[in-house]
JSON list of C-alpha atoms in Angstrom, two decimals:
[
{"chain": "A", "resi": 3, "resn": "MET", "atom": "CA", "xyz": [15.38, 8.62, 0.32]},
{"chain": "A", "resi": 4, "resn": "MET", "atom": "CA", "xyz": [12.99, 5.92, 1.50]},
{"chain": "A", "resi": 5, "resn": "THR", "atom": "CA", "xyz": [10.81, 4.27, -1.18]},
{"chain": "A", "resi": 6, "resn": "LEU", "atom": "CA", "xyz": [7.51, 2.48, -0.65]},
{"chain": "A", "resi": 7, "resn": "ALA", "atom": "CA", "xyz": [9.26, -0.82, -1.17]},
{"chain": "A", "resi": 8, "resn": "ASP", "atom": "CA", "xyz": [11.16, -0.13, 2.06]},
{"chain": "A", "resi": 9, "resn": "LEU", "atom": "CA", "xyz": [7.79, -0.28, 3.86]},
{"chain": "A", "resi": 10, "resn": "LEU", "atom": "CA", "xyz": [6.79, -3.65, 2.43]},
{"chain": "A", "resi": 11, "resn": "PRO", "atom": "CA", "xyz": [7.22, -6.65, 4.66]},
{"chain": "A", "resi": 12, "resn": "VAL", "atom": "CA", "xyz": [10.45, -8.53, 4.56]},
{"chain": "A", "resi": 13, "resn": "SER", "atom": "CA", "xyz": [9.71, -12.12, 3.48]},
{"chain": "A", "resi": 14, "resn": "GLU", "atom": "CA", "xyz": [11.38, -15.12, 2.06]},
{"chain": "A", "resi": 15, "resn": "GLU", "atom": "CA", "xyz": [8.50, -15.14, -0.43]},
{"chain": "A", "resi": 16, "resn": "VAL", "atom": "CA", "xyz": [9.40, -11.96, -2.25]},
{"chain": "A", "resi": 17, "resn": "GLY", "atom": "CA", "xyz": [7.70, -13.17, -5.48]},
{"chain": "A", "resi": 18, "resn": "ASP", "atom": "CA", "xyz": [4.46, -11.30, -4.91]},
{"chain": "A", "resi": 19, "resn": "TRP", "atom": "CA", "xyz": [5.93, -8.03, -3.60]},
{"chain": "A", "resi": 20, "resn": "ALA", "atom": "CA", "xyz": [8.51, -8.06, -6.39]},
{"chain": "A", "resi": 21, "resn": "VAL", "atom": "CA", "xyz": [5.81, -7.38, -8.97]},
{"chain": "A", "resi": 22, "resn": "ALA", "atom": "CA", "xyz": [3.84, -4.88, -6.92]},
{"chain": "A", "resi": 23, "resn": "ALA", "atom": "CA", "xyz": [3.02, -1.69, -8.90]},
{"chain": "A", "resi": 24, "resn": "CYS", "atom": "CA", "xyz": [4.00, 0.41, -5.90]},
{"chain": "A", "resi": 25, "resn": "ARG", "atom": "CA", "xyz": [7.45, -1.11, -5.64]},
{"chain": "A", "resi": 26, "resn": "GLY", "atom": "CA", "xyz": [10.06, 1.65, -5.90]},
{"chain": "A", "resi": 27, "resn": "ASP", "atom": "CA", "xyz": [7.54, 4.47, -5.44]},
{"chain": "A", "resi": 28, "resn": "ARG", "atom": "CA", "xyz": [9.30, 7.52, -4.14]},
{"chain": "A", "resi": 29, "resn": "HIS", "atom": "CA", "xyz": [6.17, 9.00, -2.49]},
{"chain": "A", "resi": 30, "resn": "PRO", "atom": "CA", "xyz": [5.34, 6.80, 0.52]},
{"chain": "A", "resi": 31, "resn": "ASP", "atom": "CA", "xyz": [3.38, 9.57, 2.15]},
{"chain": "A", "resi": 32, "resn": "ARG", "atom": "CA", "xyz": [0.71, 9.25, -0.55]},
{"chain": "A", "resi": 33, "resn": "TRP", "atom": "CA", "xyz": [-0.06, 5.71, 0.64]},
{"chain": "A", "resi": 34, "resn": "PHE", "atom": "CA", "xyz": [-0.91, 6.95, 4.14]},
{"chain": "A", "resi": 35, "resn": "PRO", "atom": "CA", "xyz": [-3.36, 9.83, 3.61]},
{"chain": "A", "resi": 36, "resn": "HIS", "atom": "CA", "xyz": [-5.06, 11.76, 6.30]},
{"chain": "A", "resi": 37, "resn": "PRO", "atom": "CA", "xyz": [-8.78, 11.18, 6.52]},
{"chain": "A", "resi": 38, "resn": "SER", "atom": "CA", "xyz": [-9.58, 14.41, 4.68]},
{"chain": "A", "resi": 39, "resn": "GLU", "atom": "CA", "xyz": [-7.14, 13.68, 1.84]},
{"chain": "A", "resi": 40, "resn": "ALA", "atom": "CA", "xyz": [-7.95, 11.87, -1.34]},
{"chain": "A", "resi": 41, "resn": "PHE", "atom": "CA", "xyz": [-5.94, 8.75, -2.15]},
{"chain": "A", "resi": 42, "resn": "ASP", "atom": "CA", "xyz": [-6.35, 8.93, -5.96]},
{"chain": "A", "resi": 43, "resn": "TYR", "atom": "CA", "xyz": [-2.62, 8.48, -6.67]},
{"chain": "A", "resi": 44, "resn": "ALA", "atom": "CA", "xyz": [-2.43, 5.25, -4.68]},
{"chain": "A", "resi": 45, "resn": "ALA", "atom": "CA", "xyz": [-5.75, 3.98, -6.02]},
{"chain": "A", "resi": 46, "resn": "GLU", "atom": "CA", "xyz": [-4.61, 4.55, -9.63]},
{"chain": "A", "resi": 47, "resn": "THR", "atom": "CA", "xyz": [-1.35, 2.76, -8.97]},
{"chain": "A", "resi": 48, "resn": "CYS", "atom": "CA", "xyz": [-3.17, -0.13, -7.32]},
{"chain": "A", "resi": 49, "resn": "ALA", "atom": "CA", "xyz": [-5.54, -0.37, -10.31]},
{"chain": "A", "resi": 50, "resn": "ARG", "atom": "CA", "xyz": [-2.67, -1.58, -12.51]},
{"chain": "A", "resi": 51, "resn": "CYS", "atom": "CA", "xyz": [-1.18, -3.89, -9.96]},
{"chain": "A", "resi": 52, "resn": "PRO", "atom": "CA", "xyz": [-1.31, -7.72, -10.29]},
{"chain": "A", "resi": 53, "resn": "ILE", "atom": "CA", "xyz": [-1.38, -8.36, -6.55]},
{"chain": "A", "resi": 54, "resn": "THR", "atom": "CA", "xyz": [-4.23, -6.17, -5.31]},
{"chain": "A", "resi": 55, "resn": "ILE", "atom": "CA", "xyz": [-6.15, -9.08, -3.73]},
{"chain": "A", "resi": 56, "resn": "ALA", "atom": "CA", "xyz": [-3.13, -10.45, -1.89]},
{"chain": "A", "resi": 57, "resn": "CYS", "atom": "CA", "xyz": [-2.14, -7.00, -0.82]},
{"chain": "A", "resi": 58, "resn": "GLY", "atom": "CA", "xyz": [-5.51, -6.20, 0.69]},
{"chain": "A", "resi": 59, "resn": "ALA", "atom": "CA", "xyz": [-5.62, -9.59, 2.40]},
{"chain": "A", "resi": 60, "resn": "TYR", "atom": "CA", "xyz": [-2.19, -8.83, 3.93]},
{"chain": "A", "resi": 61, "resn": "ALA", "atom": "CA", "xyz": [-3.48, -5.50, 5.22]},
{"chain": "A", "resi": 62, "resn": "ALA", "atom": "CA", "xyz": [-6.51, -7.13, 6.81]},
{"chain": "A", "resi": 63, "resn": "ASP", "atom": "CA", "xyz": [-4.62, -10.03, 8.24]},
{"chain": "A", "resi": 64, "resn": "THR", "atom": "CA", "xyz": [-1.90, -7.87, 9.80]},
{"chain": "A", "resi": 65, "resn": "ALA", "atom": "CA", "xyz": [-3.99, -4.89, 10.91]},
{"chain": "A", "resi": 66, "resn": "GLN", "atom": "CA", "xyz": [-2.29, -2.42, 8.55]},
{"chain": "A", "resi": 67, "resn": "THR", "atom": "CA", "xyz": [-3.16, 1.23, 8.12]},
{"chain": "A", "resi": 68, "resn": "GLY", "atom": "CA", "xyz": [-2.88, 3.01, 4.77]},
{"chain": "A", "resi": 69, "resn": "VAL", "atom": "CA", "xyz": [-3.74, 2.19, 1.14]},
{"chain": "A", "resi": 70, "resn": "TRP", "atom": "CA", "xyz": [-3.36, -1.51, 0.37]},
{"chain": "A", "resi": 71, "resn": "GLY", "atom": "CA", "xyz": [-4.84, -3.19, -2.67]},
{"chain": "A", "resi": 72, "resn": "GLY", "atom": "CA", "xyz": [-6.64, -0.11, -3.71]},
{"chain": "A", "resi": 73, "resn": "CYS", "atom": "CA", "xyz": [-8.57, 0.44, -0.49]},
{"chain": "A", "resi": 74, "resn": "GLU", "atom": "CA", "xyz": [-7.79, 2.52, 2.53]},
{"chain": "A", "resi": 75, "resn": "TYR", "atom": "CA", "xyz": [-7.43, 0.55, 5.84]},
{"chain": "A", "resi": 76, "resn": "ARG", "atom": "CA", "xyz": [-7.30, 1.62, 9.44]},
{"chain": "A", "resi": 77, "resn": "GLN", "atom": "CA", "xyz": [-5.93, -1.13, 11.69]},
{"chain": "A", "resi": 78, "resn": "GLY", "atom": "CA", "xyz": [-6.84, -3.83, 9.15]},
{"chain": "A", "resi": 79, "resn": "LYS", "atom": "CA", "xyz": [-10.39, -2.58, 8.49]},
{"chain": "A", "resi": 80, "resn": "ILE", "atom": "CA", "xyz": [-11.49, -1.02, 5.20]},
{"chain": "A", "resi": 81, "resn": "VAL", "atom": "CA", "xyz": [-12.50, 2.62, 5.82]},
{"chain": "A", "resi": 82, "resn": "ARG", "atom": "CA", "xyz": [-12.93, 3.67, 2.14]}
]
């Protein structure tokens, strides 16, 4: 089974991602909600994460889609 950590970028600097609250999450679909779906699960997980700012910056810098740093992004832009 794929975990959310499998979706995180591969990097020589794993320090930040190693402490991500989502690391090992077995529900990656909850991080990529449809526009009509709530993303409470992901937002609650992000609320206890020490790297939310870096995570959101990564999403914006690399045009990600999904929940990153407690916000939902579409192609690197915050939508909610």
